[in-house]
mmCIF file of C-alpha atoms in Angstrom:
data_model
loop_
_atom_site.group_PDB
_atom_site.id
_atom_site.type_symbol
_atom_site.label_atom_id
_atom_site.label_comp_id
_atom_site.label_asym_id
_atom_site.label_seq_id
_atom_site.Cartn_x
_atom_site.Cartn_y
_atom_site.Cartn_z
ATOM 1 C CA MET A 214 -4.386 10.665 -7.332
ATOM 2 C CA GLN A 215 -2.674 8.314 -9.765
ATOM 3 C CA ASN A 216 -1.736 8.767 -13.408
ATOM 4 C CA ILE A 217 -3.932 8.016 -16.409
ATOM 5 C CA PRO A 218 -2.330 5.242 -18.517
ATOM 6 C CA PRO A 219 -1.551 6.083 -22.152
ATOM 7 C CA VAL A 220 -4.204 5.441 -24.786
ATOM 8 C CA SER A 221 -3.036 3.143 -27.546
ATOM 9 C CA SER A 222 -4.376 0.693 -30.080
ATOM 10 C CA ALA A 223 -3.822 -3.023 -29.554
ATOM 11 C CA HIS A 224 -1.592 -3.009 -32.646
ATOM 12 C CA ALA A 225 0.597 -0.175 -31.344
ATOM 13 C CA SER A 226 0.881 -1.708 -27.859
ATOM 14 C CA PRO A 227 0.564 -5.515 -28.008
ATOM 15 C CA GLN A 228 -1.010 -7.051 -24.923
ATOM 16 C CA LEU A 229 1.314 -8.783 -22.481
ATOM 17 C CA GLN A 230 2.015 -12.449 -23.226
ATOM 18 C CA ALA A 231 3.337 -14.106 -20.079
ATOM 19 C CA SER A 232 3.531 -17.518 -18.410
ATOM 20 C CA LYS A 233 4.589 -19.407 -15.277
ATOM 21 C CA TRP A 234 2.742 -17.078 -12.951
ATOM 22 C CA MET A 235 3.737 -17.175 -9.275
ATOM 23 C CA ALA A 236 0.638 -16.780 -7.117
ATOM 24 C CA GLN A 237 -0.039 -15.967 -3.490
ATOM 25 C CA GLN A 238 -3.534 -15.968 -1.987
ATOM 26 C CA ALA A 239 -4.370 -14.015 1.151
ATOM 27 C CA LEU A 240 -7.281 -12.662 3.156
ATOM 28 C CA LEU A 241 -6.120 -9.478 4.883
ATOM 29 C CA ASP A 242 -7.798 -7.098 7.274
ATOM 30 C CA PHE A 243 -8.512 -3.686 5.738
ATOM 31 C CA SER A 244 -5.854 -2.052 7.932
ATOM 32 C CA GLU A 245 -3.358 -4.656 6.685
ATOM 33 C CA MET A 246 -4.223 -3.907 3.056
ATOM 34 C CA GLN A 247 -3.619 -0.220 3.749
ATOM 35 C CA GLU A 248 -0.296 -1.050 5.381
ATOM 36 C CA LEU A 249 0.715 -3.240 2.427
ATOM 37 C CA PHE A 250 0.042 -0.413 -0.021
ATOM 38 C CA ALA A 251 2.088 1.951 2.143
ATOM 39 C CA ILE A 252 5.025 -0.497 2.261
ATOM 40 C CA LEU A 253 4.838 -0.797 -1.532
ATOM 41 C CA GLU A 254 5.228 3.010 -1.603
ATOM 42 C CA GLN A 255 1.809 3.766 -3.040
ATOM 43 C CA PRO A 256 1.896 1.853 -6.343
ATOM 44 C CA GLN A 257 -0.482 2.486 -9.215
ATOM 45 C CA LEU A 258 -3.583 0.253 -9.222
ATOM 46 C CA TYR A 259 -5.991 0.003 -12.148
ATOM 47 C CA LEU A 260 -9.141 -2.089 -12.498
ATOM 48 C CA CYS A 261 -9.126 -4.478 -15.476
ATOM 49 C CA GLY A 262 -11.773 -6.199 -17.535
ATOM 50 C CA SER A 263 -14.423 -3.451 -17.409
ATOM 51 C CA LEU A 264 -15.094 -0.247 -19.313
ATOM 52 C CA TRP A 265 -14.132 3.047 -17.655
ATOM 53 C CA THR A 266 -13.614 6.660 -18.676
ATOM 54 C CA GLN A 267 -10.110 8.117 -18.522
ATOM 55 C CA GLU A 268 -10.962 10.183 -15.447
ATOM 56 C CA GLN A 269 -12.234 7.099 -13.599
ATOM 57 C CA PHE A 270 -8.835 5.417 -13.940
ATOM 58 C CA LYS A 271 -7.384 8.160 -11.721
ATOM 59 C CA GLU A 272 -9.571 6.978 -8.847
ATOM 60 C CA HIS A 273 -9.198 3.218 -9.188
ATOM 61 C CA LYS A 274 -6.920 2.694 -6.194
ATOM 62 C CA LYS A 275 -9.345 4.639 -3.999
ATOM 63 C CA VAL A 276 -12.286 2.682 -5.430
ATOM 64 C CA PHE A 277 -10.501 -0.633 -4.823
ATOM 65 C CA LEU A 278 -9.690 0.214 -1.198
ATOM 66 C CA GLU A 279 -13.209 1.457 -0.485
ATOM 67 C CA PHE A 280 -14.703 -1.748 -1.845
ATOM 68 C CA TYR A 281 -12.167 -3.899 0.023
ATOM 69 C CA GLN A 282 -13.094 -2.128 3.257
ATOM 70 C CA SER A 283 -16.801 -2.876 2.721
ATOM 71 C CA TYR A 284 -15.920 -6.475 1.770
ATOM 72 C CA VAL A 285 -14.047 -7.036 5.048
ATOM 73 C CA GLU A 286 -16.802 -5.362 7.062
ATOM 74 C CA LYS A 287 -19.324 -7.815 5.614
ATOM 75 C CA LEU A 288 -17.171 -10.779 6.644
ATOM 76 C CA LYS A 289 -16.692 -9.341 10.135
ATOM 77 C CA ASN A 290 -20.467 -8.987 10.482
ATOM 78 C CA GLY A 291 -21.089 -12.550 9.321
ATOM 79 C CA GLU A 292 -22.526 -11.450 5.959
ATOM 80 C CA MET A 293 -21.875 -13.009 2.555
ATOM 81 C CA PRO A 294 -20.048 -10.751 0.064
ATOM 82 C CA ASP A 295 -21.454 -10.046 -3.395
ATOM 83 C CA LEU A 296 -19.335 -12.338 -5.603
ATOM 84 C CA THR A 297 -20.194 -10.473 -8.816
ATOM 85 C CA GLN A 298 -18.950 -7.199 -7.356
ATOM 86 C CA CYS A 299 -15.862 -8.944 -6.002
ATOM 87 C CA ARG A 300 -14.939 -10.095 -9.505
ATOM 88 C CA THR A 301 -15.335 -6.548 -10.824
ATOM 89 C CA TYR A 302 -13.509 -4.612 -8.109
ATOM 90 C CA PHE A 303 -10.780 -7.150 -7.319
ATOM 91 C CA SER A 304 -9.708 -7.654 -10.965
ATOM 92 C CA ALA A 305 -6.786 -5.242 -11.113
ATOM 93 C CA CYS A 306 -3.204 -4.530 -12.146
ATOM 94 C CA LEU A 307 -0.653 -3.322 -9.605
ATOM 95 C CA THR A 308 2.360 -1.531 -11.061
ATOM 96 C CA GLU A 309 5.034 0.990 -10.165
ATOM 97 C CA THR A 310 4.479 2.844 -13.423
ATOM 98 C CA SER A 311 1.520 3.515 -15.682
ATOM 99 C CA ASP A 312 3.829 2.836 -18.656
ATOM 100 C CA ALA A 313 3.403 -0.912 -18.007
ATOM 101 C CA VAL A 314 -0.256 -0.728 -19.069
ATOM 102 C CA TYR A 315 -2.307 1.027 -21.726
ATOM 103 C CA LEU A 316 -5.905 1.943 -22.438
ATOM 104 C CA GLN A 317 -7.553 0.339 -25.430
ATOM 105 C CA ASP A 318 -10.294 2.454 -26.956
ATOM 106 C CA ALA A 319 -13.587 0.577 -26.720
ATOM 107 C CA GLN A 320 -16.695 2.746 -27.119
ATOM 108 C CA GLN A 321 -18.006 6.246 -26.464
ATOM 109 C CA GLU A 322 -14.852 7.554 -24.739
ATOM 110 C CA GLN A 323 -14.660 4.467 -22.537
ATOM 111 C CA TYR A 324 -11.573 2.272 -22.336
ATOM 112 C CA ILE A 325 -10.436 -1.136 -21.163
ATOM 113 C CA LEU A 326 -7.041 -1.498 -19.531
ATOM 114 C CA ARG A 327 -4.477 -3.943 -20.920
ATOM 115 C CA PRO A 328 -0.995 -4.811 -19.567
ATOM 116 C CA LYS A 329 1.923 -4.558 -21.999
ATOM 117 C CA GLN A 330 4.744 -5.293 -19.526
ATOM 118 C CA PRO A 331 4.943 -7.660 -16.535
ATOM 119 C CA ILE A 332 2.585 -6.423 -13.805
ATOM 120 C CA ILE A 333 1.210 -7.821 -10.552
ATOM 121 C CA GLN A 334 -2.209 -9.241 -11.345
ATOM 122 C CA LEU A 335 -4.917 -9.097 -8.675
ATOM 123 C CA GLN A 336 -7.953 -11.394 -8.766
ATOM 124 C CA HIS A 337 -10.801 -12.290 -6.458
ATOM 125 C CA HIS A 338 -9.582 -15.412 -4.673
ATOM 126 C CA THR A 339 -12.092 -18.217 -4.289
ATOM 127 C CA MET A 340 -11.619 -21.729 -2.936
ATOM 128 C CA ASN A 341 -13.414 -24.881 -1.909
ATOM 129 C CA TYR A 342 -12.679 -28.220 -0.295
ATOM 130 C CA SER A 343 -12.361 -31.278 -2.535
ATOM 131 C CA PRO A 344 -13.323 -34.428 -0.601
ATOM 132 C CA HIS A 345 -11.947 -36.602 -3.432
ATOM 133 C CA ASP A 346 -8.310 -35.766 -2.696
ATOM 134 C CA GLU A 347 -8.875 -33.974 0.633
ATOM 135 C CA LYS A 348 -7.387 -30.661 -0.528
ATOM 136 C CA MET A 349 -8.392 -27.019 -0.595
ATOM 137 C CA ARG A 350 -8.448 -25.783 -4.195
ATOM 138 C CA SER A 351 -7.986 -22.150 -5.199
ATOM 139 C CA MET A 352 -9.542 -20.137 -8.038
ATOM 140 C CA VAL A 353 -12.535 -22.413 -8.470
ATOM 141 C CA PHE A 354 -16.043 -21.603 -9.686
ATOM 142 C CA GLY A 355 -19.495 -22.744 -8.665
ATOM 143 C CA LYS A 356 -22.150 -22.102 -6.069
ATOM 144 C CA ASP A 357 -20.235 -23.630 -3.158
ATOM 145 C CA ILE A 358 -17.096 -21.503 -3.399
ATOM 146 C CA ILE A 359 -15.638 -19.588 -0.478
ATOM 147 C CA SER A 360 -14.530 -15.989 -1.021
ATOM 148 C CA TRP A 361 -11.089 -15.505 0.565
ATOM 149 C CA GLY A 362 -9.525 -12.159 -0.275
ATOM 150 C CA ILE A 363 -7.119 -11.595 -3.142
ATOM 151 C CA GLN A 364 -4.801 -13.665 -5.321
ATOM 152 C CA PHE A 365 -1.612 -11.765 -6.227
ATOM 153 C CA SER A 366 0.233 -13.143 -9.286
ATOM 154 C CA TYR A 367 3.414 -12.261 -11.175
ATOM 155 C CA PRO A 368 4.840 -13.978 -14.288
ATOM 156 C CA GLN A 369 8.270 -15.572 -14.477
ATOM 157 C CA MET A 370 8.443 -15.430 -18.290
ATOM 158 C CA TYR A 371 7.118 -12.995 -20.900
ATOM 159 C CA LEU A 372 7.440 -12.058 -24.544
ATOM 160 C CA ASP A 373 9.550 -8.938 -25.050
ATOM 161 C CA THR A 374 7.794 -7.329 -28.014
ATOM 162 C CA THR A 375 10.708 -4.992 -28.768
ATOM 163 C CA THR A 376 13.001 -7.943 -29.564
ATOM 164 C CA ASN A 377 10.323 -10.620 -30.110
ATOM 165 C CA THR A 378 12.135 -12.929 -27.692
ATOM 166 C CA VAL A 379 10.977 -14.788 -24.586
ATOM 167 C CA LYS A 380 12.630 -13.482 -21.425
ATOM 168 C CA GLN A 381 12.579 -14.230 -17.738
ATOM 169 C CA THR A 382 11.345 -11.440 -15.506
ATOM 170 C CA ASN A 383 14.480 -11.686 -13.372
ATOM 171 C CA GLU A 384 16.573 -10.615 -16.374
ATOM 172 C CA GLY A 385 17.351 -6.908 -16.554
ATOM 173 C CA SER A 386 15.442 -4.164 -14.829
ATOM 174 C CA HIS A 387 11.816 -4.994 -13.985
ATOM 175 C CA PRO A 388 10.517 -2.646 -11.294
ATOM 176 C CA ASN A 389 7.338 -4.665 -10.848
ATOM 177 C CA GLY A 390 9.458 -7.727 -10.063
ATOM 178 C CA SER A 391 10.964 -5.870 -7.114
ATOM 179 C CA LEU A 392 7.452 -4.772 -6.181
ATOM 180 C CA PHE A 393 6.266 -8.387 -6.110
ATOM 181 C CA LYS A 394 9.243 -9.480 -3.982
ATOM 182 C CA THR A 395 8.424 -6.732 -1.481
ATOM 183 C CA LEU A 396 4.802 -7.913 -1.457
ATOM 184 C CA GLN A 397 5.859 -11.533 -0.846
ATOM 185 C CA ARG A 398 8.192 -10.492 1.966
ATOM 186 C CA TRP A 399 5.483 -8.418 3.644
ATOM 187 C CA LEU A 400 2.969 -11.273 3.424
ATOM 188 C CA ARG A 401 5.447 -13.688 5.045
ATOM 189 C CA GLN A 402 5.895 -11.274 7.947
ATOM 190 C CA HIS A 403 2.291 -10.193 8.467
ATOM 191 C CA SER A 404 0.184 -13.218 7.561
ATOM 192 C CA LEU A 405 0.128 -16.929 8.332
ATOM 193 C CA PRO A 406 -0.408 -20.035 6.158
ATOM 194 C CA ILE A 407 -3.717 -21.614 7.072
ATOM 195 C CA THR A 408 -4.428 -25.163 8.157
ATOM 196 C CA PHE A 409 -8.125 -25.964 7.817
ATOM 197 C CA ILE A 410 -9.871 -28.600 9.930
ATOM 198 C CA VAL A 411 -12.373 -30.680 7.954
ATOM 199 C CA GLU A 412 -14.248 -33.409 9.833
ATOM 200 C CA GLY A 413 -11.432 -33.557 12.346
ATOM 201 C CA LYS A 414 -8.709 -33.842 9.704
ATOM 202 C CA ALA A 415 -5.993 -31.167 9.307
ATOM 203 C CA ILE A 416 -5.655 -29.805 5.732
ATOM 204 C CA PRO A 417 -2.499 -27.636 5.457
ATOM 205 C CA THR A 418 -2.408 -24.999 2.679
ATOM 206 C CA ALA A 419 -0.262 -22.147 1.347
ATOM 207 C CA ILE A 420 -3.318 -19.861 1.529
ATOM 208 C CA ARG A 421 -2.631 -17.057 3.983
ATOM 209 C CA LEU A 422 -4.579 -15.106 6.595
ATOM 210 C CA GLY A 423 -3.575 -11.689 7.899
ATOM 211 C CA LYS A 424 -2.600 -11.757 11.570
ATOM 212 C CA LYS A 425 -5.168 -9.079 12.398
ATOM 213 C CA CYS A 426 -7.919 -11.245 10.889
ATOM 214 C CA THR A 427 -7.607 -13.767 13.709
ATOM 215 C CA GLU A 428 -9.611 -11.354 15.879
ATOM 216 C CA TRP A 429 -12.740 -11.736 13.738
ATOM 217 C CA ILE A 430 -12.331 -14.739 11.434
ATOM 218 C CA LYS A 431 -14.601 -16.841 13.653
ATOM 219 C CA ASN A 432 -17.482 -14.700 12.336
ATOM 220 C CA GLU A 433 -16.693 -15.598 8.718
ATOM 221 C CA PRO A 434 -20.032 -16.945 7.413
ATOM 222 C CA GLN A 435 -18.637 -19.206 4.690
ATOM 223 C CA LEU A 436 -16.491 -21.243 7.097
ATOM 224 C CA GLN A 437 -19.557 -21.888 9.205
ATOM 225 C CA LYS A 438 -21.643 -22.785 6.157
ATOM 226 C CA HIS A 439 -19.076 -25.340 4.947
ATOM 227 C CA GLN A 440 -18.306 -26.617 8.465
ATOM 228 C CA LEU A 441 -14.663 -25.614 8.235
ATOM 229 C CA GLN A 442 -12.439 -24.555 11.097
ATOM 230 C CA ILE A 443 -9.015 -22.949 11.231
ATOM 231 C CA GLN A 444 -6.335 -24.574 13.345
#
């Protein structure tokens, strides 16, 4: 069970201001997601953007993994995932320490989590094909989007509120920077960049697919709906 982040007002703990986010999108098998968390040495994971009680924050990593397992099972069975639930349960912060985030008091002993130091941001990754420039675009909205796992992001610059200066995340000691590098390295070893085939044309991307997903990705209902293939 993970730690409960400290409770603080927004004034006492200013929310993270960061920019130049590095992003990596990947659809992983559930067993691969479990392996990734193990390689990262069981980091803290907290859901963001929704109201939770303090006790619920202890269970967020378990809740995330349980939902991710059901998400992958739906894709394997050729079923469409619930996009609203994906946005809720895939919006998260990944961090080595709970000190990088805080709980902002909202209402009736419920809290919303805010980052105050550089963290790895998780988001539901969506994409679609743009026929205008013949590219796959990530993090798009609309009824024709394709749900494709998680986007992992980490900032390159942030505002250090103790000195009120802009710093790069590679300056000094940033444990979550090392965490993100480990994540990137694992993804390079255990997933592949995807080339989509659209109307006979190859569309290379940096979007990744876990190697264990190749056993069932042909059942993915959204690829069939949009007449996409994977090379």
